[in-house]
XYZ file of C-alpha atoms in Angstrom:
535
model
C -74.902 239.624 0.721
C -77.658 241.758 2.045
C -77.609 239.912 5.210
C -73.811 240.512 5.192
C -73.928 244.003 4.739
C -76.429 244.707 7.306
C -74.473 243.848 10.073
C -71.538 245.462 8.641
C -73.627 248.339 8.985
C -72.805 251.159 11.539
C -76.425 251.454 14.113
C -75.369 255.562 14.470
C -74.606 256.605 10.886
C -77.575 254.325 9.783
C -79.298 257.607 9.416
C -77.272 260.655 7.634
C -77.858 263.653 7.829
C -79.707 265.483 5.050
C -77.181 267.412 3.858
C -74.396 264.519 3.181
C -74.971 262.198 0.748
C -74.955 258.370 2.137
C -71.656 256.576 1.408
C -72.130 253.022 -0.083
C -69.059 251.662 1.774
C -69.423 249.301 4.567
C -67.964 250.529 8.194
C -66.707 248.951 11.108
C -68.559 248.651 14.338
C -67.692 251.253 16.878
C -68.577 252.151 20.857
C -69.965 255.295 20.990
C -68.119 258.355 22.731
C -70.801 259.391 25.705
C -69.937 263.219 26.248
C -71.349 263.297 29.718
C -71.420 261.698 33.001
C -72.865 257.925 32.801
C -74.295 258.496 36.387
C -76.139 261.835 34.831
C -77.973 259.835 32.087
C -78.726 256.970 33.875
C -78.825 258.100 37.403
C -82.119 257.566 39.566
C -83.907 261.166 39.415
C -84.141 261.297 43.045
C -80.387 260.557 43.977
C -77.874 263.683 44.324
C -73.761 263.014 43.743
C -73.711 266.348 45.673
C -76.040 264.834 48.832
C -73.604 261.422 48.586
C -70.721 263.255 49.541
C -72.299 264.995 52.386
C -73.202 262.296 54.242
C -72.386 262.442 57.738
C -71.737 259.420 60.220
C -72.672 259.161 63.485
C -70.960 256.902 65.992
C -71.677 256.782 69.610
C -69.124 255.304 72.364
C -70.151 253.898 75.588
C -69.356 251.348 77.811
C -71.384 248.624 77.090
C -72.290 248.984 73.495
C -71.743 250.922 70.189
C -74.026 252.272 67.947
C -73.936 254.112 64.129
C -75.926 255.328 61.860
C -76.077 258.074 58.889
C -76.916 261.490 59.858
C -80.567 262.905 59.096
C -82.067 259.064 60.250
C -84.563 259.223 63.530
C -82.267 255.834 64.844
C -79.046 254.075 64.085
C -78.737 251.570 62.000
C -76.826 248.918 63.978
C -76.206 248.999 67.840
C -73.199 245.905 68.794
C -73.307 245.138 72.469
C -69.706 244.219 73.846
C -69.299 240.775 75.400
C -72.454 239.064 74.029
C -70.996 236.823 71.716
C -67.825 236.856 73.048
C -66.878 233.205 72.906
C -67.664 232.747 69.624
C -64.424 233.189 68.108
C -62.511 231.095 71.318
C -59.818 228.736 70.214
C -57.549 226.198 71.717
C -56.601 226.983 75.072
C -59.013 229.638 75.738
C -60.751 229.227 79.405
C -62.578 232.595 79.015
C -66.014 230.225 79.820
C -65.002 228.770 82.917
C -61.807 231.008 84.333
C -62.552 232.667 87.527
C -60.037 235.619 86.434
C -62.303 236.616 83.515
C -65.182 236.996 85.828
C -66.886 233.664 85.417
C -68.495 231.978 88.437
C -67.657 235.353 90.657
C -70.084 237.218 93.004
C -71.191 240.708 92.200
C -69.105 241.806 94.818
C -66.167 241.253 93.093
C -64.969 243.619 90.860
C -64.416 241.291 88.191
C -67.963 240.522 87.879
C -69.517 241.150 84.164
C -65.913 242.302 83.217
C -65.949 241.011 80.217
C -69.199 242.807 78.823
C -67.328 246.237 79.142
C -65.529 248.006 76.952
C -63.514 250.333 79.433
C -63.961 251.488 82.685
C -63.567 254.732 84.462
C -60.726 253.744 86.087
C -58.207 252.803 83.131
C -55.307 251.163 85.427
C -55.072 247.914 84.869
C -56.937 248.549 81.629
C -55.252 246.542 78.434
C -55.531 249.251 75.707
C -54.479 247.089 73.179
C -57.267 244.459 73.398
C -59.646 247.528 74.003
C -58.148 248.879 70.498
C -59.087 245.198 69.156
C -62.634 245.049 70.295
C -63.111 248.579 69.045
C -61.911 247.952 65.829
C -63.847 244.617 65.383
C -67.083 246.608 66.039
C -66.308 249.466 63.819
C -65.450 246.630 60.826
C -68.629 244.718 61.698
C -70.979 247.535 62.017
C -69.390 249.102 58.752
C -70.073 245.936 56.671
C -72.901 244.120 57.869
C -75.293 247.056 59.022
C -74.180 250.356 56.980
C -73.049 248.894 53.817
C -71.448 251.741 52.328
C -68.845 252.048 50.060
C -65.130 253.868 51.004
C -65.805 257.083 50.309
C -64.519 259.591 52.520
C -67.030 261.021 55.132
C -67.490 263.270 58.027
C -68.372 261.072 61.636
C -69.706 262.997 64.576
C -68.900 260.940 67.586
C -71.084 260.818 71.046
C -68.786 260.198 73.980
C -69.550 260.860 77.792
C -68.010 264.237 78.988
C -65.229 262.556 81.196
C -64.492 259.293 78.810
C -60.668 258.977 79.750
C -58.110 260.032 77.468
C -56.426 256.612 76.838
C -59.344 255.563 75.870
C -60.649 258.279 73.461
C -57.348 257.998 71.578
C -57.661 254.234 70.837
C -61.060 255.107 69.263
C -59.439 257.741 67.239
C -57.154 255.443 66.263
C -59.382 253.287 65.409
C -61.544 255.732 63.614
C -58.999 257.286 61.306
C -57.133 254.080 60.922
C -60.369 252.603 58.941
C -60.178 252.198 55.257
C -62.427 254.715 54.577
C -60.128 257.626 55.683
C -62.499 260.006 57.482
C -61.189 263.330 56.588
C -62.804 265.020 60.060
C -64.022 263.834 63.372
C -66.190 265.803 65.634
C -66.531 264.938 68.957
C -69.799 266.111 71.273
C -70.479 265.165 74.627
C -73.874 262.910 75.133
C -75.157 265.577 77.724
C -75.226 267.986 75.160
C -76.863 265.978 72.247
C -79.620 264.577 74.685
C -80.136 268.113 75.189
C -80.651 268.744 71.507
C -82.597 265.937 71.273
C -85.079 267.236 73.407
C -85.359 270.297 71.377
C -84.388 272.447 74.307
C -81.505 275.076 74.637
C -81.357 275.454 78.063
C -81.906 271.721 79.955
C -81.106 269.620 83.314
C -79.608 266.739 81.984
C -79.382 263.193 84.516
C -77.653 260.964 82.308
C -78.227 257.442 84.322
C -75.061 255.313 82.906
C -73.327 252.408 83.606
C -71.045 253.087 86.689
C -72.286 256.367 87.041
C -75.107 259.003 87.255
C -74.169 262.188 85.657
C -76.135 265.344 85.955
C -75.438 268.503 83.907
C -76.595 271.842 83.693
C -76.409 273.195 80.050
C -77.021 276.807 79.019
C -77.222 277.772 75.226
C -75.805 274.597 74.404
C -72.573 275.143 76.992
C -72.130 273.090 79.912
C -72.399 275.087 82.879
C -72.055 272.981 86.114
C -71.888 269.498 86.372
C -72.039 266.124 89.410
C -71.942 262.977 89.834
C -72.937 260.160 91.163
C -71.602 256.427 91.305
C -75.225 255.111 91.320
C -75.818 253.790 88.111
C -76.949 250.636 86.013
C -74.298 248.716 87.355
C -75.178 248.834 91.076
C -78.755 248.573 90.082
C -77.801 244.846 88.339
C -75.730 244.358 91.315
C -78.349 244.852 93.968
C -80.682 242.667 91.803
C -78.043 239.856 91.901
C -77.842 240.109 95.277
C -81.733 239.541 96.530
C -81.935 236.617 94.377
C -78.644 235.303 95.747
C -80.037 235.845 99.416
C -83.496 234.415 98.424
C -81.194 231.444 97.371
C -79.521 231.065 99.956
C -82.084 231.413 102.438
C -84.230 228.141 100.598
C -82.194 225.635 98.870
C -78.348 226.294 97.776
C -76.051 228.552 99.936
C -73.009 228.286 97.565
C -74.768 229.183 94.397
C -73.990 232.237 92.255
C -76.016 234.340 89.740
C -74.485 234.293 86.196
C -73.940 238.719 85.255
C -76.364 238.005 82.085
C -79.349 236.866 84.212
C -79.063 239.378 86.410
C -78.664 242.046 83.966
C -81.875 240.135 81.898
C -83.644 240.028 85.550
C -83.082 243.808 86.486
C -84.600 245.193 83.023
C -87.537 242.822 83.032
C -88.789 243.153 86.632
C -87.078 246.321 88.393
C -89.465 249.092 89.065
C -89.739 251.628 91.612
C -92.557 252.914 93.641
C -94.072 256.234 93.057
C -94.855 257.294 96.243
C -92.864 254.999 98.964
C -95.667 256.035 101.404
C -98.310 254.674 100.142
C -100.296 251.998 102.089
C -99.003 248.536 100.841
C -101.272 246.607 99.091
C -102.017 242.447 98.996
C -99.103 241.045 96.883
C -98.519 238.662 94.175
C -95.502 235.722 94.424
C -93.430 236.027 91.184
C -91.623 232.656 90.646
C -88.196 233.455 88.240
C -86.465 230.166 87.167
C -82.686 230.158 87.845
C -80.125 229.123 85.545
C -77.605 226.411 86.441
C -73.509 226.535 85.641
C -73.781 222.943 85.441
C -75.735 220.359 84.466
C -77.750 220.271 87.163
C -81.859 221.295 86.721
C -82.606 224.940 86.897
C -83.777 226.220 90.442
C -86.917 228.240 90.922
C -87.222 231.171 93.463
C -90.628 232.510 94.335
C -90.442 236.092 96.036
C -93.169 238.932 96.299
C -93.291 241.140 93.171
C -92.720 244.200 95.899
C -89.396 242.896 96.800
C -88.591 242.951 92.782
C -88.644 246.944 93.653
C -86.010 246.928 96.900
C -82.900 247.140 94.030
C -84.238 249.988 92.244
C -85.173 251.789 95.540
C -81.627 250.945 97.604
C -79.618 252.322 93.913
C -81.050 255.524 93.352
C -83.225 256.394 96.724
C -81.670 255.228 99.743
C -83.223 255.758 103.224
C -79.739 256.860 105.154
C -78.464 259.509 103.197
C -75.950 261.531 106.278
C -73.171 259.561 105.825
C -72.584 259.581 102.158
C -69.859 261.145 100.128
C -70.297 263.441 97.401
C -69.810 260.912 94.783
C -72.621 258.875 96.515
C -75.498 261.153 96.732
C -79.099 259.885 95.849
C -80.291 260.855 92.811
C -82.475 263.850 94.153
C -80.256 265.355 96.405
C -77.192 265.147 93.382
C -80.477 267.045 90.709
C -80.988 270.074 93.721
C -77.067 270.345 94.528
C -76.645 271.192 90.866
C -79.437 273.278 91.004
C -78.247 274.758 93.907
C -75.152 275.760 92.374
C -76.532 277.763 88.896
C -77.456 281.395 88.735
C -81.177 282.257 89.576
C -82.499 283.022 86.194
C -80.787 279.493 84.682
C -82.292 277.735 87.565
C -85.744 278.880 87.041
C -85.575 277.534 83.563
C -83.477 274.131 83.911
C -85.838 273.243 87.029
C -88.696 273.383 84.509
C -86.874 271.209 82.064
C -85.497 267.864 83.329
C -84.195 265.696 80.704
C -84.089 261.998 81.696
C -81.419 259.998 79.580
C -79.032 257.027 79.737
C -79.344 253.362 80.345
C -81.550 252.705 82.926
C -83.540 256.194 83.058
C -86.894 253.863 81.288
C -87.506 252.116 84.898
C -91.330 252.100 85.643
C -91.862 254.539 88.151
C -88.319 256.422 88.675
C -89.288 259.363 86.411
C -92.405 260.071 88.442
C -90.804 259.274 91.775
C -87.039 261.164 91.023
C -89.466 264.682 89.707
C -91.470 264.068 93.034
C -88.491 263.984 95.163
C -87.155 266.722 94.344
C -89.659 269.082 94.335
C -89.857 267.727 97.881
C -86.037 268.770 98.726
C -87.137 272.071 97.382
C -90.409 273.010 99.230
C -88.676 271.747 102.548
C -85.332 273.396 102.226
C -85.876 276.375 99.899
C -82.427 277.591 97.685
C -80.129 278.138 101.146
C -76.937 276.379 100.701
C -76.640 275.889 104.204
C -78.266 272.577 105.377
C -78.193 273.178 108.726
C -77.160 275.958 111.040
C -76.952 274.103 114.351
C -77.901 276.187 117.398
C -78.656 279.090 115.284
C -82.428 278.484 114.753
C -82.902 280.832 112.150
C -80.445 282.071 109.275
C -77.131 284.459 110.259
C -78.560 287.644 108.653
C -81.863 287.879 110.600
C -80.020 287.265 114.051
C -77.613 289.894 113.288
C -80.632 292.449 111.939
C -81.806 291.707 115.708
C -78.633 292.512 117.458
C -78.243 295.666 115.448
C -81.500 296.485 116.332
C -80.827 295.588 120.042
C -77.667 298.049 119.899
C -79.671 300.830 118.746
C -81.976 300.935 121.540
C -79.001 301.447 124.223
C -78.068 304.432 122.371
C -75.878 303.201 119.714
C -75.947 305.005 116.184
C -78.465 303.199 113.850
C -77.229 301.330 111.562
C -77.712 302.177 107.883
C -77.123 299.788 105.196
C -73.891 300.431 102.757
C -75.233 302.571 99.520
C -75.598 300.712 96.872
C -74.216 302.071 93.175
C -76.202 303.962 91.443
C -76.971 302.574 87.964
C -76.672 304.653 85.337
C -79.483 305.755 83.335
C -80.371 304.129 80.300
C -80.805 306.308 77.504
C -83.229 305.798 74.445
C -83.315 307.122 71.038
C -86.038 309.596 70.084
C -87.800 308.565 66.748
C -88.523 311.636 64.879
C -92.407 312.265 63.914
C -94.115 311.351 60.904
C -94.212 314.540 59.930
C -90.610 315.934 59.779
C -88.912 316.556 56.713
C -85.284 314.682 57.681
C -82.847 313.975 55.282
C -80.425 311.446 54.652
C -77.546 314.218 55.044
C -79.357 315.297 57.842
C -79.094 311.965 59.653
C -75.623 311.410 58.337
C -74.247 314.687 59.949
C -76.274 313.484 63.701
C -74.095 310.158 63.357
C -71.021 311.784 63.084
C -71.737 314.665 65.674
C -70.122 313.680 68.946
C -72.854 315.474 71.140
C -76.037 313.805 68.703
C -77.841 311.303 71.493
C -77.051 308.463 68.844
C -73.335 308.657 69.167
C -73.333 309.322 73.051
C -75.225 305.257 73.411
C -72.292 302.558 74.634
C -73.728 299.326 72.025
C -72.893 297.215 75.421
C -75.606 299.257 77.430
C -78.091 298.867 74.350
C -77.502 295.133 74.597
C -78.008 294.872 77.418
C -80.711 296.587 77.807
C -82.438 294.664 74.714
C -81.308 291.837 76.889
C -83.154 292.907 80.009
C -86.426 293.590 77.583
C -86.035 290.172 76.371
C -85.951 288.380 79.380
C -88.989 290.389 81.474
C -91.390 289.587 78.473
C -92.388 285.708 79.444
C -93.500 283.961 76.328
C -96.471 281.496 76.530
C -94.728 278.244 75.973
C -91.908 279.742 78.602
C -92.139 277.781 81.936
C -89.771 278.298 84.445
C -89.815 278.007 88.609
C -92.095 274.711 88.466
C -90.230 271.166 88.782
C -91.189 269.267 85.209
C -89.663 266.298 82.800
C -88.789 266.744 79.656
C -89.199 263.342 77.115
C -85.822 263.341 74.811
C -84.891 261.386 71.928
C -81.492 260.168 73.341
C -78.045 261.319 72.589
C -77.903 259.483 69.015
C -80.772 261.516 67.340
C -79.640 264.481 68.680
C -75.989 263.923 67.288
C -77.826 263.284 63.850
C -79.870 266.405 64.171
C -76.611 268.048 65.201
C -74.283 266.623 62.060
C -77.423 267.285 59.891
C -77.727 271.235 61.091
C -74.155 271.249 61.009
C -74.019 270.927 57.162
C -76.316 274.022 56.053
C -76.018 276.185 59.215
C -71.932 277.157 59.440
C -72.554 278.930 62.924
C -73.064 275.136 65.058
C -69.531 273.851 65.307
C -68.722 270.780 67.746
C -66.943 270.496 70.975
C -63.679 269.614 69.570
C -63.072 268.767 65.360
C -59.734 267.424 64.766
C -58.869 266.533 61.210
C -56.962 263.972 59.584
C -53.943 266.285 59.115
C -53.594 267.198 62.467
C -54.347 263.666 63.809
C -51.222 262.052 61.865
C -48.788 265.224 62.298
C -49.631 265.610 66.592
C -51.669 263.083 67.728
C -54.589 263.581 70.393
C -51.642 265.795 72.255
C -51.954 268.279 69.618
C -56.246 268.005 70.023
C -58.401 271.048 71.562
C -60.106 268.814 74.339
C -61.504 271.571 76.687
C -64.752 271.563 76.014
C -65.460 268.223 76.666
């Protein structure tokens, strides 16, 4: 019985309170009634419900891979590269390994060569939105579940995108976005320029974004864009022009017909391609590199042996060619496109973005193309100086000079001399007076001087004191403030700057992104009903 009425026992009323008396009845069992949170009581101590829903994703979109990660982190946490992998899932019937219309057993001058590891394209014409929309949304699901393994709460993404991605495309990935199951109330989108700027710690930055099929180079000025060119030299001709000298060194030993698989290449460009410092620098004895070949069939692998000089020609021919008068505007070396830009920005921006070139993109970590690019262009600059005129033909010397000589020549043969147009006079810039230690001013006193019309405080325009504080501002050079000297700038890339971005964003209300469409406005317009002018 004892036993018995023991476990009939209530645990919580085992001990009563002092001032009831104990009842000799057994009770029934009961759960207790928590009167908080579970997640307060048991909660780790270091873990914030407040700091969960803040989190912040950050996605960035380009053409050959896609990469996320939570904001705050120094790197994402899973990067998916399109088209490696891509005949894992193949089934019955499809030839995507051996059809010539998929870009298999192609040249690199065709244009469907390494089609297949690309997401989109600039030009989106005979672009199939619907299997980019596939892709895109296997990525997102894959990256979601086997890398970030969160659960479907709502958050925030900040997504990286290049400043012209085309619009097709950006509204698939919207789509895609707010079509996932965790219903992100908000994207905000930001252009990479921007966030490798901010990565870098800089306000005021060069950017030369070296991408896939192009070479973008953008001037930004308190985080806005201010002039931007391009460039279709990129990554891809670089893995071109690398496919190419091992196809002629092919072709010139064993196998004429033979073609280089787009992986190879691509794995042969980012092991070996470099590019000389200083192209006039006395050569020096060479070593033979020998790089095994893969075969398409089952023949044996072929071996080429080829100087470890020549390895450099691709780099060189991409971003530095020798012949540069014949080429378009969309074909300008890489130094020449950096001083056209800088060419085009006002003198005082151009004095500090000279001073603070940010290298980003895919194939800005060659050996050697920092040094050599920096070098260049400081080059272009001694030799041509900031004239926008290239050449002036007969005229040996600039227009202004040779007509200062025929005014000159005029005024000895009697002519009236020639005075220069008067300039506006500025008006004078008028300070405020601070009254002496001494003086016995009131606050009525200095309340009356405010409201007098004649007082020198209300006669100031604010604009003119801005301005002025401006001018102050800018004529004191800090220490750490270089500007006028051609200099690199390391960054951390345009996915840590996005997460320093999103992760400023949520205590400081004054950053805002390029464009922020919600949820709302996404299902009632559509990207036609999107602010997408900053971008």
């Amino acid at each position: 019985m004892a036993a018995t009425a023991s476990s009939n026992t209530d645990y919580f009323a085992s001990r009563p309170s002092p001032r009831s008396r104990p009842s000799l009845a057994p009770k029934s069992p009961r759960t207790p009634l928590l009167g908080r949170s579970i997640s307060g009581q048991f909660g780790s101590p270091g873990g914030s419900y407040l700091r969960e829903q803040e989190e912040v994703l950050v996605w960035e979109l380009h053409q050959r891979y896609i990469s996320v990660g939570i904001a705050g982190e120094n790197r994402p946490r899973g990067v998916l590269r399109f088209g490696y992998g891509v005949n894992d899932g193949r089934r019955v019937g499809d030839w995507r390994g051996v059809d010539r219309d998929a870009g298999v057993g192609v040249d690199e001058g065709n244009e469907k060569w390494g089609r297949e590891h690309e997401l989109f394209r600039a030009n989106v014409t005979d672009l199939d939105l619907g299997l980019v929309e596939d892709v895109l949304e296997r990525a997102v699901r894959t990256l979601h579940v086997d890398y970030l393994q969160l659960d479907a709460k709502p958050r925030k993404v900040v997504l990286a995108v290049s400043s012209l991605l085309p619009l097709p495309v950006l509204e698939v990935t919207l789509k895609v976005l707010f079509g996932h199951y965790s219903q992100h109330p908000v994207v905000t989108l930001m252009p990479t320029p921007l966030l490798a700027c901010v990565g870098a710690g800089l306000r005021n930055a060069l950017v030369v974004e070296i991408g896939w099929e192009e070479t973008v180079v953008t001037a930004i000025g308190e985080y806005k864009t201010v002039a931007e060119r391009r460039s279709v030299r990129g990554g891809k001709m670089l893995v071109q022009n690398t496919s190419a000298l091992l196809r002629d060194t092919l072709k010139s030993t064993t196998n004429p017909n033979s073609l280089i698989p787009f992986k190879f290449a691509e794995d042969v460009a980012q092991r070996t391609a470099h590019c000389p410092t200083d192209p006039n620098a006395p050569s020096s004895p060479d070593s033979s590199f020998t790089i095994p070949i893969p075969s398409t069939t089952d023949a044996p692998a072929q071996k080429v042996t080829l100087p470890f000089s020549s390895l450099a020609t691709p780099a060189t021919e991409t971003f530095f060619p020798l012949s540069t008068s014949h080429n378009d505007t969309n074909d300008l070396p890489l130094s020449a496109l950096i001083f056209r830009t800088l060419l085009a920005l006002p003198s005082d921006l151009r004095a500090q973005c000279m001073a603070r070139i940010v290298l980003t993109g895919s194939s800005s970590n060659t050996p050697g193309l920092r040094t050599r690019l920096l070098r260049e262009v400081d080059q272009l600059i001694r030799d041509r100086g900031w004239d926008h005129v290239h050449s002036y033909g007969s005229a040996k010397s600039p227009l202004p000079i040779r007509l200062r000589e025929r005014i000159a020549g005029e005024e000895g043969k009697g002519a009236p001399a020639y005075r220069p147009p008067a300039q506006p006079a500025e008006p004078p810039l008028r300070t405020l007076e601070t009254p002496a230690s001494g003086s016995d001013t009131t606050a009525a006193a200095i309340d009356s001087a405010a409201n007098d019309s004649l007082s020198p405080r209300a006669s100031i325009d604010p604009a003119t004191s801005l301005a002025a504080r401006i001018d102050r501002r800018l004529a004191t050079q800090s220490k750490n403030d270089v500007r006028g000297v051609v200099r690199g700038v390391e960054t951390l890339g345009a996915w840590a700057g996005g997460s320093l971005f999103a992760s400023l964003a949520k205590s400081n209300a004054i950053i805002r992104g390029v464009a922020e469409i919600s949820r709302e406005e996404w299902e009632k317009k559509g990207v036609d009903g999107c602010d997408l002018r900053g971008l």
